[in-house]
XYZ file of C-alpha atoms in Angstrom:
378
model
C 7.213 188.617 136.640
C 4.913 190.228 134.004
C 3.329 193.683 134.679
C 3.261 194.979 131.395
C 3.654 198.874 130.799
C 4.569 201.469 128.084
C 7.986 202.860 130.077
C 10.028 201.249 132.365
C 12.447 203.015 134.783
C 15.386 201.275 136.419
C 16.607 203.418 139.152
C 14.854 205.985 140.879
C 17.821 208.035 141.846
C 18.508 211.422 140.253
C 18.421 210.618 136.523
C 15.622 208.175 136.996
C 12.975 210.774 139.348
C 13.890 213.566 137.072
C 12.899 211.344 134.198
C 9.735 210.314 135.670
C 8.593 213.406 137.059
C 8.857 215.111 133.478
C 6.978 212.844 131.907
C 4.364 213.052 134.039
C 4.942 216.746 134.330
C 4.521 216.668 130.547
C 1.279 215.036 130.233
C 3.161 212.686 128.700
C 1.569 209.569 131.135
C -2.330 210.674 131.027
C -2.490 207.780 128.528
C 0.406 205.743 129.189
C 1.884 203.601 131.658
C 5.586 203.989 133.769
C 6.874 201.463 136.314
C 9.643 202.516 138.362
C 11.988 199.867 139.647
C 14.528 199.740 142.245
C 15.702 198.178 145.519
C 13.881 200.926 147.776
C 12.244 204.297 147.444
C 14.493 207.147 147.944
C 14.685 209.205 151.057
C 16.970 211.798 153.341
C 19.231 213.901 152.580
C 21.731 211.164 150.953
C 23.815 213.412 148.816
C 23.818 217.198 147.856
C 23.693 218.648 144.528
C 25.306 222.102 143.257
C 25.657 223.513 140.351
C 26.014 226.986 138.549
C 22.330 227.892 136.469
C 21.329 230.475 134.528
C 17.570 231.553 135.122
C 15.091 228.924 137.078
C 15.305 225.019 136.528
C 12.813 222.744 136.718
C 13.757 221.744 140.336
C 13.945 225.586 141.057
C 11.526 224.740 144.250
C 13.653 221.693 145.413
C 16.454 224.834 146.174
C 17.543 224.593 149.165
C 20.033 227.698 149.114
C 21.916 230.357 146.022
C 24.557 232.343 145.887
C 24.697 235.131 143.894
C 28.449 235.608 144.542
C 31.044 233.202 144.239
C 35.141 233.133 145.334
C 37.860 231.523 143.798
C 41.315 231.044 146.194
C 44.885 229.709 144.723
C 48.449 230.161 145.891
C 48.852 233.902 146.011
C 45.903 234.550 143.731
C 42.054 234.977 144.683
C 39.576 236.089 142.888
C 35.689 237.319 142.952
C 34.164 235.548 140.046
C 31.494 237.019 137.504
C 28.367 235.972 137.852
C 26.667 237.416 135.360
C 22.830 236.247 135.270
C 24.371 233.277 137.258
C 23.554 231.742 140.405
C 25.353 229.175 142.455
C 22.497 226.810 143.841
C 21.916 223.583 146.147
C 19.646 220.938 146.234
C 19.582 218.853 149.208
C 18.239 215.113 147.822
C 15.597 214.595 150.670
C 13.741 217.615 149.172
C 14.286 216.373 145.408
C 12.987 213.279 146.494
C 10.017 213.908 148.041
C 9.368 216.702 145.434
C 9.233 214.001 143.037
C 7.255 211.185 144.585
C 4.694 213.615 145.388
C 4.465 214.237 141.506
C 4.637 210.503 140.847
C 2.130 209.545 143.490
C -0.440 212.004 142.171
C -0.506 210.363 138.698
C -2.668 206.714 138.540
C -0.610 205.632 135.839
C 3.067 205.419 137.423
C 3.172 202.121 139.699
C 6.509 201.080 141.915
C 8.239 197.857 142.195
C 11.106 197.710 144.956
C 13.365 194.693 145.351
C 17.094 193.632 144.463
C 17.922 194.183 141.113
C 20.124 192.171 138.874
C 21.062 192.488 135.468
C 21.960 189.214 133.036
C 22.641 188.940 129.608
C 20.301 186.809 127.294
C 21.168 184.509 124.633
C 19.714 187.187 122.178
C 22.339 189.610 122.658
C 20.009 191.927 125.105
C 19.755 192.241 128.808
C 17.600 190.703 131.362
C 16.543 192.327 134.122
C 15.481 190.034 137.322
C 14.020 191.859 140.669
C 14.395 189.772 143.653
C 15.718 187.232 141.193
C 12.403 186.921 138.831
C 12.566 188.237 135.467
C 10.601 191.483 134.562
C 9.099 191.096 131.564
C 10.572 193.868 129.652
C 8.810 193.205 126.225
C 6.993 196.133 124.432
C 8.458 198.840 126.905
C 10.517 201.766 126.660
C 13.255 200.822 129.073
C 15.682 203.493 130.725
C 17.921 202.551 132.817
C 20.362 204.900 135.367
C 21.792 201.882 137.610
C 25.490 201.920 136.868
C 26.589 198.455 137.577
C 30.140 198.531 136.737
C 32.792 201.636 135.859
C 33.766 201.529 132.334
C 37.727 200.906 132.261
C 39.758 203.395 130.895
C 43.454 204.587 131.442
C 42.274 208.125 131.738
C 40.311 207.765 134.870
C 39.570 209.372 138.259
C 37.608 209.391 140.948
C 36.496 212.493 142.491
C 36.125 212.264 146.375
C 35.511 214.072 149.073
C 34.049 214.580 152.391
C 32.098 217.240 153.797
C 30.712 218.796 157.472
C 28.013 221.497 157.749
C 29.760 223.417 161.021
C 27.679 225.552 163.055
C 29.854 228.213 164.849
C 28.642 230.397 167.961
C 29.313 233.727 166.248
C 28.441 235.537 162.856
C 31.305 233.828 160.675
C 29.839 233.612 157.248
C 28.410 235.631 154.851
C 25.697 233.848 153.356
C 25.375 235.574 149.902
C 28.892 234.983 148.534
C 30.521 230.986 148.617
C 34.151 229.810 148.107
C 33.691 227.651 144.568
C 37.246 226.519 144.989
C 40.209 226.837 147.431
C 43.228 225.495 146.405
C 45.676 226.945 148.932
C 45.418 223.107 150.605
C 48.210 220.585 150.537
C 48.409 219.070 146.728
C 50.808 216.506 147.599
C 47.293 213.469 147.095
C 46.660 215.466 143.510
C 45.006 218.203 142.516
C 43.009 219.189 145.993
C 40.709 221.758 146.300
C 37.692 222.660 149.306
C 34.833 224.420 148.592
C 32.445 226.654 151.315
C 29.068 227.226 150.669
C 27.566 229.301 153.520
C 24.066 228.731 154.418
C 23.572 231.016 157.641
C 26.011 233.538 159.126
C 26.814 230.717 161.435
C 26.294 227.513 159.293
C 28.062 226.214 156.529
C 29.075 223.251 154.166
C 32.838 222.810 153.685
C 34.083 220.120 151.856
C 37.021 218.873 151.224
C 37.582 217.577 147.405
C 40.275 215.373 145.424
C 40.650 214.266 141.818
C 42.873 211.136 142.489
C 42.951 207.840 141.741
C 42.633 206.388 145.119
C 40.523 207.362 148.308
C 42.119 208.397 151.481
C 41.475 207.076 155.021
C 38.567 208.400 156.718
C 40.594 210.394 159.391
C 42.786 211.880 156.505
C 39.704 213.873 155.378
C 38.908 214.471 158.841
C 42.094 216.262 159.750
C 41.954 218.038 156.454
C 38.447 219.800 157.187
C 39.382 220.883 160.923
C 42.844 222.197 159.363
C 40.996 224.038 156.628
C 38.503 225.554 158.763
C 41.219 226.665 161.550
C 43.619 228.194 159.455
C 41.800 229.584 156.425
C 38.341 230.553 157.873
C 39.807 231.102 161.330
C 37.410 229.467 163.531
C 38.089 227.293 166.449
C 34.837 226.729 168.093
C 32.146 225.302 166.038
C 30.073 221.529 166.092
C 29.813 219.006 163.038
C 25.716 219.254 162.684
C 26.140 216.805 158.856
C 28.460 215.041 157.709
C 28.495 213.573 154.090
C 30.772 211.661 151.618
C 30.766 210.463 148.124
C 33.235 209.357 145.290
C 32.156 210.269 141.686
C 33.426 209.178 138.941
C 35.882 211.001 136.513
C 36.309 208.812 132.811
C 37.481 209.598 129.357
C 35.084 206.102 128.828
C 32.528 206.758 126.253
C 29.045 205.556 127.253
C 26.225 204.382 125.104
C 22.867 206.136 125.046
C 21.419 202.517 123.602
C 22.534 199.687 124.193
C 21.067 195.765 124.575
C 17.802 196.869 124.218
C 18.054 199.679 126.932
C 18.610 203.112 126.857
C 20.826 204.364 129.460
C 20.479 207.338 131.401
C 22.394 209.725 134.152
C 25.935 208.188 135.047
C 24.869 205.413 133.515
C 24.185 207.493 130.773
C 27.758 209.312 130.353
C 25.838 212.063 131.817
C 28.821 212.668 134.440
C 31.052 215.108 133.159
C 34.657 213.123 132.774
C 37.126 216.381 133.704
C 35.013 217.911 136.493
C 32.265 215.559 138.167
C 29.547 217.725 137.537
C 26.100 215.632 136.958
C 23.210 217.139 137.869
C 22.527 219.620 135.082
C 23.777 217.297 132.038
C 21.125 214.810 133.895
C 18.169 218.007 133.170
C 19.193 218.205 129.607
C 19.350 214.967 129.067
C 15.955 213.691 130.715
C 14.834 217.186 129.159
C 15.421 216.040 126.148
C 13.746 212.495 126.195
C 10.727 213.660 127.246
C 10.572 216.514 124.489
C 11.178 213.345 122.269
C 8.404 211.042 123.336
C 6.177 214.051 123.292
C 7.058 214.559 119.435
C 7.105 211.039 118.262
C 10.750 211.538 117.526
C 13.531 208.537 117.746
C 15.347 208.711 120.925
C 18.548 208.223 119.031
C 17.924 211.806 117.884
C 18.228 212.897 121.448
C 21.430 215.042 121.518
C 24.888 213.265 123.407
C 27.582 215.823 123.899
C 29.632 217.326 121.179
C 32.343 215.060 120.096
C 35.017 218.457 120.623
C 33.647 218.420 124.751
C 34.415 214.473 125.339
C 37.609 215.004 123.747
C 38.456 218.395 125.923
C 37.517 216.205 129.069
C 39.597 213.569 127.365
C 42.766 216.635 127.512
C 42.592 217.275 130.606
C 42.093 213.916 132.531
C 45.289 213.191 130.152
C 47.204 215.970 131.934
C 45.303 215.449 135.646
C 46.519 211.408 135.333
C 49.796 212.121 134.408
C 50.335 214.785 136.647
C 51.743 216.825 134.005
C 50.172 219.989 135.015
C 48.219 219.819 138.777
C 44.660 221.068 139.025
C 45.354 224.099 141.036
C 47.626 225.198 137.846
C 44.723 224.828 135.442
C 41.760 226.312 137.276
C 43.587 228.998 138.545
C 44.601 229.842 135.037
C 40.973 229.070 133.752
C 39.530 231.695 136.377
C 42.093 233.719 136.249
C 42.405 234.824 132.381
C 38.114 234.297 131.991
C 35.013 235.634 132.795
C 33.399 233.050 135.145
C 30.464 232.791 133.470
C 31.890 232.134 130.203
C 33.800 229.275 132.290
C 30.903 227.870 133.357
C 29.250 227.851 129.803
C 32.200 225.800 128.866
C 32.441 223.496 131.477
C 28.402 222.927 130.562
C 29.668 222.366 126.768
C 27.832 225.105 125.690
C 29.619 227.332 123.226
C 30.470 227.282 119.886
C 33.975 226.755 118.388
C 35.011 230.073 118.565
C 34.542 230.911 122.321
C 35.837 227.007 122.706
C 39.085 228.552 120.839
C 39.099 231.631 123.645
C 39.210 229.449 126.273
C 41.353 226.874 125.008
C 43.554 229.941 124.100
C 43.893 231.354 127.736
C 45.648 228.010 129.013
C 48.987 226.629 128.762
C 49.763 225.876 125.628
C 52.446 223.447 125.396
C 51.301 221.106 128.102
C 47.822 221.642 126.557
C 49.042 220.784 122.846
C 51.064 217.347 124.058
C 47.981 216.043 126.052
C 45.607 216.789 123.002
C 47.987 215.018 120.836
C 48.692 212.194 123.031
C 44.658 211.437 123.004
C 44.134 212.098 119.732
């Protein structure tokens, strides 16, 4: 299959469309060539994305709600978090997506290919990449790929799951501006537990219902979790299931190459999943952020900057103590929240500060349990 072209995307999920839509964004494809692969274009609201952001993003139209104010429940503790120039914010996929294609459509110079995708190792050492079982001729491209095909193994792995309802209730029952980031007043007999709120109308909201564990439950486990949550803690008995989603993300100490077999690999495929909390979306914008800026300036992509050696080995602490069980997660946020500022939290958790604030944090948690994990990873 040869359609020769300067950049080659594999994937045209999150890490992929955010890639591609930069660089045309950029200017970056008035001269060159992209091909986006994959086995179908994206559509619908598949999956949502939140995350904590300070100013606009680049997908600050894609928005489909904020929240200015955020809570933070635990046994016998609760707490309204510090913002600061902070917002809370959601992006429904379905708007991403279209957001994007309309970007890519507009440009002559990105084309689509959509079929099954395989991946095969060559006798050279690099990878082959067959749609539909021909072989795409890879040769003088730029190839990025964001399809993970298989979970690194690790011993210090996770998955976080969880499953979700957008209720609609027939009375005021929300308040719209302020969201529940985590609840952890739940059962924690699975692991460390936690559901989250995120209030869209007075009378709709998302509630989901989140573990870090290593396996999944049954579907009506989750089920009878959510209508327990939203009985006893929000206190509402008449309301209908409008959405429902579900997803499993993966939580790894793994270490993931940027290059490697003549690809460079991007979103979860990437590493770009944070390892102790799940969060993808905005390591995804710094990364793809960063490619582009790259390209633009002739620079190696090696140059393009992974996360700080200290960060992968803080996730690596904690998934050490979450595995083992040695201290729950309810023990650890609530201390996090509890002795911080949120929004210096949240510039940690998006491993951005330097050593010293690192050592504030680090400070504020339990030390002992802390010390063994680190030591036990080291």
């Amino acid at each position: 299959m040869s359609q020769r072209t300067d950049y080659i995307i594999l994937g045209s999920g999150l890490a992929g469309l955010s890639l591609a839509a930069r660089m045309v964004k950029s200017g970056l494809l008035e001269h060159q060539t992209l091909l986006i692969v994959d086995k179908a274009p994206k559509q619908g609201n598949d999956r949502t994305w939140c995350f904590w952001e300070y100013g606009k993003g680049f997908f600050e139209n894609c928005v489909y709600h904020q929240w200015p104010s955020l809570q933070f429940y635990s046994e016998g503790f609760e707490k309204d978090l510090d913002m600061y120039d902070y917002s809370y914010k959601m992006i429904r996929s379905g708007a991403l997506y279209e957001y994007c294609y309309s970007i890519l459509q507009g440009c002559k110079n990105v084309s689509f290919l959509y079929g099954e995708v395989s991946f095969h190792q060559s006798s050279r050492g690099n990878t082959e990449v067959r749609v539909n079982d021909e072989l795409l001729d890879l040769d003088g491209a730029l190839v990025f790929n964001s399809i993970l095909t298989k979970e690194p193994e690790h011993r210090l792995s996770l998955k976080q799951h969880f499953k979700g309802w957008i209720i609609e209730t027939t009375s005021p029952s929300f308040n719209p501006n302020k969201a529940t980031l985590m609840d952890f007043r739940v059962d924690q007999t699975e692991g460390s537990t936690f559901v989250y709120v995120l209030p869209l109308t007075e009378t709709t909201a998302l509630v989901e219902y989140t573990l870090f564990t290593a396996n999944l439950l049954q579907d009506h486990q989750y089920d009878a979790a959510l209508r327990n949550y939203i009985q006893q803690y929000l206190g509402i008995t008449l309301y209908e299931v409008k959405e429902t989603e579900f997803g499993v993300i993966p939580m790894t100490a793994a270490e993931f190459e940027f290059y490697k077999n003549g690809m460079y690999h991007i979103g979860t495929a990437g590493g770009q999943t944070k390892g102790s909390s799940g969060y993808t979306f905005q390591f995804v914008q710094k990364q793809t952020k960063s490619i582009v800026n790259s390209l633009l300036h002739r620079q190696k992509l090696q140059q393009v900057p992974a996360a700080g050696s200290r960060f992968h080995f803080y996730d690596r602490v904690l998934l050490e103590l979450l595995v083992n069980r040695t201290l729950e997660g309810r023990e650890i946020f609530t201390r996090l929240f509890q002795q911080n500022k949120a929004h210096r939290v949240f510039k940690f958790l998006d491993n951005e500060t330097d050593l010293l604030e690192d050592l504030g944090i680090i400070s504020s948690l339990q030390i002992v349990p802390f010390a063994k994990a680190a030591m036990r990873v080291m």
